[in-house]
């Protein structure tokens, strides 16, 4: 890493990236507030809500040696924020393209009747967040966060679908204790309103700063366990977050042991286990190498968790540079520094944990569920969630030849203790009978964790495919017996 300072990114009004110079260990310096001291628009005791940090929804040019051209304009067009012409945005229906877009989401149109909107507390690239107070119904008297997205900025069908998908994901996944609770979605002629739980404890980034730039190892474990749990849950549902960073984790209260929740699913997407995404989105310091190569899956989120864990333990970023291309070159080529202070005082298990999350080969990277069984976290007294990887491996196992299955059985005797801990945990989650599991066990385990998101990501298709493959194998075996008889 060296001793040179990191260069954090700041989005400016036109979507460009402004690189600011900061002292070394930039996490020791508080982030600039958008409001003058003492002039926060929030009521007393309430911290900023989920979208306080500027959005980082940009696509970047590849660093050398990648040959791709800069694609900032394409991401702006995708998100409905391109500015091809100067002047005001035309009225609804005034432009030729506008008349072809249906901006009706089917959400309730009674937002003013249900909520009293307060002042703005955060602004992103594609929307802003205000606090609000419920006027009637279940949320009467409660303070909530309201993300407001302007329909005028939805100038493409993709931009409209992005908003629709964000609401679907929040609605389906907010049953998890570490995911911000979704209350409702409303709309009117001008805006879409996403009503969510207001987390009053501030960002994870703020807590890192308040602790002098890093966490004690034992305290970091508690944070990482919560992150891994909610990400493993999202991955089981077939949802990839794509923008995991300390700013996107909020605490429910200011208590030291407050629960932490992940927010901001504006860049999230549904994904199948055999699918590769190719759009480059996220935040520069946390983006995985395979994202820059435009071929990635759920493993990209795990890389981001590795970056967050590195920051928690040492107070600086594992990959940094003064320019975007420099950051990406570092992500692709450089190895994290584990030699400088405070790493000599960090346990070998913690170092191994981070290294296994920051493996540049995504095929060798731990899954979120696997990471929860790592020796560094094994004494944290937490449950291990069902891993979507198990279903992917079962599908692969059924498809291979009998000879390869025999070889795999022989290789299984050489598994390490760490690997066996993970496999035993997954085996117990399938609730075996007499030491065996059937396809029905796999189905029931998946259904116990099912949400509406699974319908969109088609995770259940894995079971249907395995069932079909087993049927074909039985048919082939029956035909073979008949022929031999």
XYZ file of C-alpha atoms in Angstrom:
485
model
C 0.000 0.000 0.000
C 2.711 2.445 0.922
C 2.304 5.571 2.979
C 0.600 7.832 0.452
C -2.900 9.075 1.188
C -6.014 7.584 -0.288
C -8.219 9.634 -2.570
C -11.922 9.302 -1.859
C -14.437 9.908 -4.629
C -17.084 12.631 -4.515
C -19.841 12.868 -7.087
C -20.471 16.366 -8.381
C -23.556 17.816 -9.936
C -22.996 16.707 -13.503
C -22.288 13.096 -12.590
C -18.513 13.472 -12.930
C -16.197 12.345 -10.175
C -14.284 14.915 -8.175
C -11.133 13.503 -6.542
C -10.296 15.176 -3.226
C -6.938 14.883 -1.485
C -7.112 13.830 2.132
C -4.546 12.876 4.776
C -3.373 9.271 5.033
C -5.833 6.963 6.782
C -8.697 9.043 5.448
C -11.147 7.137 7.635
C -9.765 9.057 10.611
C -11.234 12.283 9.220
C -14.980 12.853 9.412
C -16.946 13.231 6.193
C -18.099 16.764 5.398
C -21.695 17.390 6.395
C -24.145 18.827 3.870
C -25.524 21.090 6.585
C -23.799 23.799 8.652
C -22.972 22.866 12.232
C -26.037 22.942 14.415
C -28.454 23.366 11.511
C -29.514 19.773 10.896
C -33.083 19.603 9.556
C -33.840 16.504 11.641
C -35.877 16.559 14.834
C -33.787 16.175 18.034
C -32.442 12.664 18.512
C -32.945 11.533 14.919
C -29.975 10.764 12.697
C -29.884 11.084 8.915
C -31.852 8.517 6.971
C -30.853 5.924 4.388
C -29.868 8.055 1.397
C -27.669 10.650 3.108
C -24.543 9.663 1.210
C -24.228 10.769 -2.426
C -25.024 8.010 -4.874
C -22.213 6.213 -6.635
C -24.197 4.840 -9.548
C -21.615 5.284 -12.217
C -19.942 3.138 -14.773
C -16.257 3.698 -15.164
C -13.797 3.152 -17.993
C -11.715 0.034 -17.574
C -8.175 0.545 -16.309
C -5.358 -0.646 -18.543
C -4.992 -3.211 -20.017
C -8.751 -3.438 -20.575
C -9.651 -2.054 -24.017
C -13.133 -0.776 -23.191
C -14.000 2.865 -23.822
C -15.469 5.101 -21.110
C -19.135 4.279 -20.646
C -20.319 7.004 -18.260
C -22.851 8.244 -20.793
C -24.437 4.811 -21.127
C -25.049 4.426 -17.389
C -26.537 7.918 -17.228
C -28.879 7.063 -20.080
C -29.783 3.782 -18.386
C -30.670 5.565 -15.158
C -32.507 8.345 -16.967
C -29.991 11.045 -16.060
C -28.355 11.828 -19.384
C -28.414 15.442 -20.512
C -28.323 15.350 -24.297
C -29.774 18.845 -24.569
C -29.667 22.031 -22.581
C -32.888 23.434 -21.224
C -35.797 22.211 -19.122
C -37.162 18.692 -19.278
C -40.277 18.595 -21.481
C -43.688 18.224 -19.941
C -45.168 14.735 -19.680
C -46.261 13.735 -23.156
C -44.519 16.670 -24.831
C -41.648 14.640 -26.278
C -41.889 11.787 -28.701
C -40.079 9.403 -26.330
C -42.112 10.448 -23.327
C -45.409 9.411 -24.898
C -44.136 5.846 -25.194
C -43.254 5.471 -21.507
C -45.778 4.314 -18.943
C -44.748 5.920 -15.661
C -47.661 4.554 -13.674
C -46.413 2.021 -11.115
C -49.747 1.052 -9.622
C -48.780 2.312 -6.161
C -51.177 4.155 -3.854
C -51.665 7.848 -4.646
C -52.530 8.983 -1.120
C -49.081 9.966 0.178
C -50.089 13.500 1.339
C -53.047 12.051 3.229
C -50.925 9.448 5.038
C -47.666 11.305 5.740
C -46.479 14.746 6.754
C -43.254 15.302 4.831
C -40.329 16.852 6.691
C -37.075 18.365 5.522
C -34.559 16.767 3.213
C -31.849 14.775 4.977
C -29.978 13.230 2.070
C -29.549 13.591 -1.669
C -28.314 11.048 -4.156
C -27.714 11.116 -7.877
C -31.186 9.819 -8.741
C -33.324 10.899 -5.797
C -33.380 12.420 -2.330
C -34.559 11.345 1.115
C -36.709 13.201 3.631
C -37.972 12.291 7.041
C -41.735 12.134 7.450
C -44.297 11.451 10.149
C -47.306 9.190 9.745
C -50.684 10.928 9.943
C -52.938 7.878 10.049
C -52.962 4.120 9.823
C -50.382 1.768 11.344
C -47.620 4.377 11.073
C -49.562 7.193 12.758
C -47.181 9.238 14.899
C -44.112 7.303 13.754
C -41.148 8.919 12.033
C -40.063 7.228 8.815
C -37.618 7.744 5.963
C -39.047 8.571 2.537
C -36.960 8.166 -0.589
C -38.338 10.419 -3.333
C -37.531 9.609 -6.959
C -38.555 12.105 -9.621
C -40.479 10.689 -12.576
C -39.050 13.462 -14.742
C -35.671 11.712 -14.524
C -37.138 8.411 -15.699
C -36.526 9.032 -19.372
C -35.946 5.387 -20.333
C -37.851 2.154 -19.833
C -34.803 0.756 -18.022
C -34.864 3.611 -15.498
C -38.532 2.886 -14.774
C -37.845 -0.821 -14.384
C -34.939 -0.082 -11.997
C -37.296 1.744 -9.627
C -39.910 -0.988 -9.888
C -37.271 -3.633 -9.120
C -35.911 -1.720 -6.108
C -39.390 -1.658 -4.556
C -39.913 -5.366 -5.286
C -36.625 -6.298 -3.636
C -37.203 -4.140 -0.557
C -40.728 -5.472 -0.134
C -39.642 -9.107 -0.464
C -36.475 -9.051 1.627
C -37.286 -6.691 4.501
C -38.368 -9.676 6.602
C -34.697 -10.127 7.535
C -33.667 -8.495 10.801
C -30.555 -6.919 9.255
C -32.317 -5.343 6.272
C -34.054 -1.962 6.423
C -37.793 -2.448 6.843
C -39.995 -1.503 3.909
C -43.327 0.098 4.836
C -45.026 1.199 1.624
C -44.633 2.727 -1.819
C -46.715 5.619 -3.137
C -46.712 7.755 -6.249
C -48.226 10.847 -7.788
C -47.842 12.538 -11.157
C -44.343 13.768 -10.301
C -42.659 11.311 -7.943
C -42.376 7.817 -6.523
C -42.204 7.653 -2.714
C -40.530 4.676 -1.011
C -41.402 4.667 2.697
C -38.909 2.845 4.918
C -37.809 2.429 8.491
C -35.789 5.371 9.821
C -32.536 4.172 11.397
C -31.477 6.623 14.086
C -28.002 5.318 14.890
C -26.027 6.656 11.948
C -23.811 4.906 9.420
C -21.190 2.234 9.978
C -18.731 4.695 8.434
C -19.475 7.212 11.202
C -18.777 4.605 13.872
C -15.480 3.678 12.264
C -14.516 7.363 12.406
C -15.649 7.730 16.016
C -13.374 4.835 16.997
C -10.293 6.495 15.579
C -10.525 4.869 12.175
C -10.834 1.172 13.015
C -12.529 -1.410 15.218
C -11.046 -3.743 17.795
C -10.930 -7.250 16.361
C -13.622 -8.615 18.686
C -15.977 -5.742 17.878
C -15.306 -6.125 14.161
C -16.458 -9.747 14.342
C -19.926 -8.720 15.515
C -20.238 -6.297 12.598
C -19.008 -8.775 9.984
C -21.368 -11.517 11.216
C -24.374 -9.229 10.695
C -23.197 -8.264 7.208
C -22.581 -11.875 6.170
C -25.938 -13.024 7.529
C -28.009 -10.543 5.557
C -25.941 -10.930 2.381
C -26.220 -14.740 2.558
C -29.992 -14.303 2.875
C -30.113 -12.004 -0.163
C -28.009 -14.432 -2.191
C -30.258 -17.359 -1.278
C -33.161 -15.339 -2.678
C -31.227 -14.702 -5.892
C -30.538 -11.011 -5.191
C -27.132 -9.356 -5.587
C -26.718 -5.974 -3.848
C -23.819 -4.577 -5.932
C -23.115 -1.539 -3.730
C -22.014 -2.825 -0.329
C -19.947 -0.232 1.567
C -19.848 1.222 5.118
C -22.144 4.100 4.104
C -24.890 1.619 3.221
C -25.101 0.052 6.673
C -27.079 1.934 9.326
C -27.628 1.293 13.033
C -31.149 1.300 14.429
C -30.146 3.293 17.539
C -27.068 5.004 18.949
C -26.520 2.192 21.463
C -23.162 0.458 21.207
C -24.775 -2.932 20.583
C -27.492 -1.635 18.237
C -28.643 -3.804 15.369
C -27.222 -2.927 11.966
C -29.222 -2.862 8.729
C -28.281 -2.789 5.072
C -29.939 -0.115 2.933
C -30.036 1.208 -0.626
C -31.036 -1.497 -3.085
C -31.119 0.920 -6.005
C -28.360 -0.992 -7.805
C -29.504 -4.474 -6.793
C -30.681 -7.051 -9.282
C -32.200 -10.508 -9.491
C -29.755 -13.143 -10.660
C -29.644 -16.884 -11.302
C -26.722 -18.972 -10.067
C -25.659 -19.753 -13.647
C -26.032 -16.160 -14.878
C -23.243 -13.610 -15.397
C -23.961 -9.883 -15.163
C -21.958 -7.444 -17.285
C -22.915 -3.884 -16.296
C -20.287 -2.078 -14.228
C -21.955 -0.479 -11.212
C -21.042 0.163 -7.588
C -18.486 2.239 -5.707
C -14.888 2.395 -6.871
C -13.040 1.208 -3.764
C -15.382 -1.738 -3.225
C -15.803 -3.052 -6.772
C -14.642 -6.627 -7.466
C -12.140 -7.494 -10.238
C -14.681 -9.568 -12.157
C -17.058 -6.580 -12.229
C -14.393 -4.634 -14.113
C -14.132 -7.569 -16.504
C -17.914 -7.419 -17.012
C -18.646 -11.006 -15.969
C -19.794 -11.502 -12.385
C -22.309 -13.123 -10.071
C -23.009 -13.148 -6.333
C -19.303 -13.401 -5.497
C -18.878 -9.681 -6.230
C -20.754 -8.845 -3.013
C -18.395 -11.071 -1.015
C -15.402 -9.124 -2.346
C -17.013 -5.903 -1.098
C -17.447 -7.492 2.341
C -13.736 -8.303 2.283
C -12.925 -4.645 1.627
C -15.215 -3.553 4.480
C -13.600 -6.070 6.859
C -10.119 -4.867 5.888
C -11.180 -1.293 6.684
C -12.710 -2.325 10.015
C -9.499 -4.041 11.108
C -6.865 -1.529 9.991
C -8.595 1.759 9.167
C -7.446 2.103 5.562
C -8.538 0.784 2.182
C -6.872 -2.278 0.655
C -6.882 -0.704 -2.825
C -6.452 2.997 -3.447
C -5.146 5.564 -5.902
C -5.649 9.220 -6.775
C -7.595 8.497 -9.958
C -10.362 6.151 -11.020
C -8.136 4.233 -13.400
C -5.536 3.963 -10.653
C -8.085 2.472 -8.262
C -9.168 -0.095 -10.832
C -5.571 -0.942 -11.723
C -4.921 -1.554 -8.029
C -8.010 -3.760 -7.716
C -6.930 -5.840 -10.710
C -3.201 -6.076 -10.030
C -2.240 -5.167 -6.468
C -2.350 -7.320 -3.346
C -3.587 -5.905 -0.019
C -0.895 -4.936 2.490
C -0.866 -7.107 5.609
C 2.601 -6.055 6.837
C 2.195 -2.476 8.078
C 0.661 -1.518 11.412
C -1.714 -2.583 12.860
C -1.638 -5.912 10.970
C 1.204 -7.516 13.003
C -1.116 -7.331 16.031
C -4.104 -8.816 14.174
C -4.745 -12.538 14.591
C -3.682 -14.957 11.816
C -7.298 -16.140 11.562
C -8.518 -12.603 10.820
C -5.867 -12.124 8.135
C -6.749 -15.451 6.527
C -10.436 -14.499 6.607
C -9.835 -11.240 4.737
C -7.477 -12.871 2.238
C -10.069 -15.521 1.386
C -12.696 -12.851 0.753
C -10.306 -10.759 -1.346
C -9.222 -13.624 -3.581
C -9.114 -12.217 -7.106
C -10.284 -15.584 -8.457
C -14.009 -15.492 -7.658
C -14.186 -19.297 -7.984
C -11.920 -19.653 -4.926
C -13.675 -16.966 -2.888
C -15.801 -18.039 0.068
C -19.544 -17.546 -0.126
C -21.203 -15.429 2.569
C -22.526 -18.571 4.292
C -19.134 -20.293 4.082
C -17.465 -17.248 5.625
C -19.670 -17.620 8.712
C -18.034 -21.012 9.381
C -14.481 -19.652 9.092
C -12.326 -20.203 12.237
C -12.188 -16.444 12.874
C -15.983 -16.321 13.379
C -16.621 -19.829 14.640
C -16.869 -18.836 18.315
C -19.392 -16.050 17.698
C -22.407 -18.258 18.570
C -24.374 -17.561 15.407
C -26.497 -19.708 13.138
C -25.202 -20.582 9.677
C -27.796 -19.818 6.961
C -28.668 -22.076 4.062
C -26.258 -21.531 1.177
C -27.439 -21.306 -2.432
C -24.080 -22.857 -3.382
C -25.320 -26.219 -2.070
C -28.069 -26.292 -4.693
C -25.652 -25.274 -7.422
C -23.280 -28.093 -6.454
C -26.077 -30.677 -6.303
C -27.121 -29.736 -9.821
C -23.534 -30.137 -11.020
C -23.152 -33.465 -9.203
C -26.282 -34.957 -10.765
C -25.107 -33.975 -14.245
C -21.649 -35.598 -14.077
C -20.884 -39.153 -15.142
C -20.849 -42.079 -12.657
C -17.051 -42.205 -12.987
C -16.698 -38.569 -11.921
C -19.087 -39.160 -9.030
C -16.886 -42.001 -7.812
C -13.857 -39.723 -8.068
C -15.632 -37.006 -6.080
C -16.532 -39.538 -3.392
C -12.873 -40.496 -3.083
C -11.781 -36.859 -2.929
C -14.318 -36.136 -0.173
C -12.158 -38.154 2.231
C -9.462 -35.485 1.925
C -11.681 -32.578 3.038
C -10.217 -30.299 5.697
C -11.842 -29.751 9.083
C -12.884 -26.223 8.078
C -14.639 -27.582 4.982
C -16.364 -30.265 7.027
C -17.682 -27.695 9.523
C -19.403 -25.864 6.671
C -20.780 -29.055 5.084
C -22.099 -30.375 8.403
C -23.903 -27.077 9.013
C -25.526 -27.200 5.577
C -26.392 -30.889 5.990
C -28.219 -30.205 9.268
C -30.213 -27.396 7.623
C -31.575 -29.945 5.132
C -33.036 -31.940 8.081
C -31.887 -35.396 6.920
C -33.740 -38.580 7.815
C -31.644 -41.565 8.875
C -28.512 -39.733 7.773
C -29.739 -39.224 4.203
C -31.254 -36.351 2.254
C -33.679 -36.552 -0.643
C -34.763 -34.037 -3.243
C -37.745 -33.327 -0.992
C -35.343 -32.295 1.793
C -33.731 -29.778 -0.548
C -37.121 -28.460 -1.601
C -38.462 -28.054 1.942
C -35.281 -26.327 3.136
C -35.543 -23.839 0.291
C -39.257 -23.235 0.841
C -38.675 -22.478 4.538
C -36.520 -19.547 3.444
C -38.553 -18.509 0.400
C -39.718 -14.966 -0.328
C -41.348 -13.388 -3.363
C -37.864 -12.530 -4.620
C -37.316 -16.191 -5.492
C -40.045 -15.955 -8.118
C -38.170 -13.154 -9.861
C -34.716 -14.732 -9.587
C -36.040 -18.217 -10.470
C -33.993 -19.910 -7.743
C -36.586 -22.694 -7.527
C -35.738 -23.595 -11.132
C -32.648 -25.336 -9.759
C -34.839 -27.901 -8.008
C -36.938 -28.461 -11.111
C -33.802 -28.996 -13.173
C -32.361 -31.459 -10.630
C -35.670 -33.337 -10.552
C -35.622 -33.580 -14.362
C -32.008 -34.790 -14.408
C -32.735 -37.465 -11.804
C -35.702 -38.641 -13.876
C -33.485 -38.898 -16.971
C -30.830 -40.827 -15.058
C -33.406 -43.296 -13.753
C -34.792 -43.754 -17.265
C -31.330 -44.369 -18.690
C -30.510 -46.849 -15.911
C -33.789 -48.712 -16.470
C -33.099 -48.931 -20.210
C -29.603 -50.253 -19.511
C -30.942 -53.007 -17.215
C -33.540 -54.040 -19.799
C -30.891 -54.213 -22.519
C -28.552 -56.281 -20.363
C -31.378 -58.588 -19.307
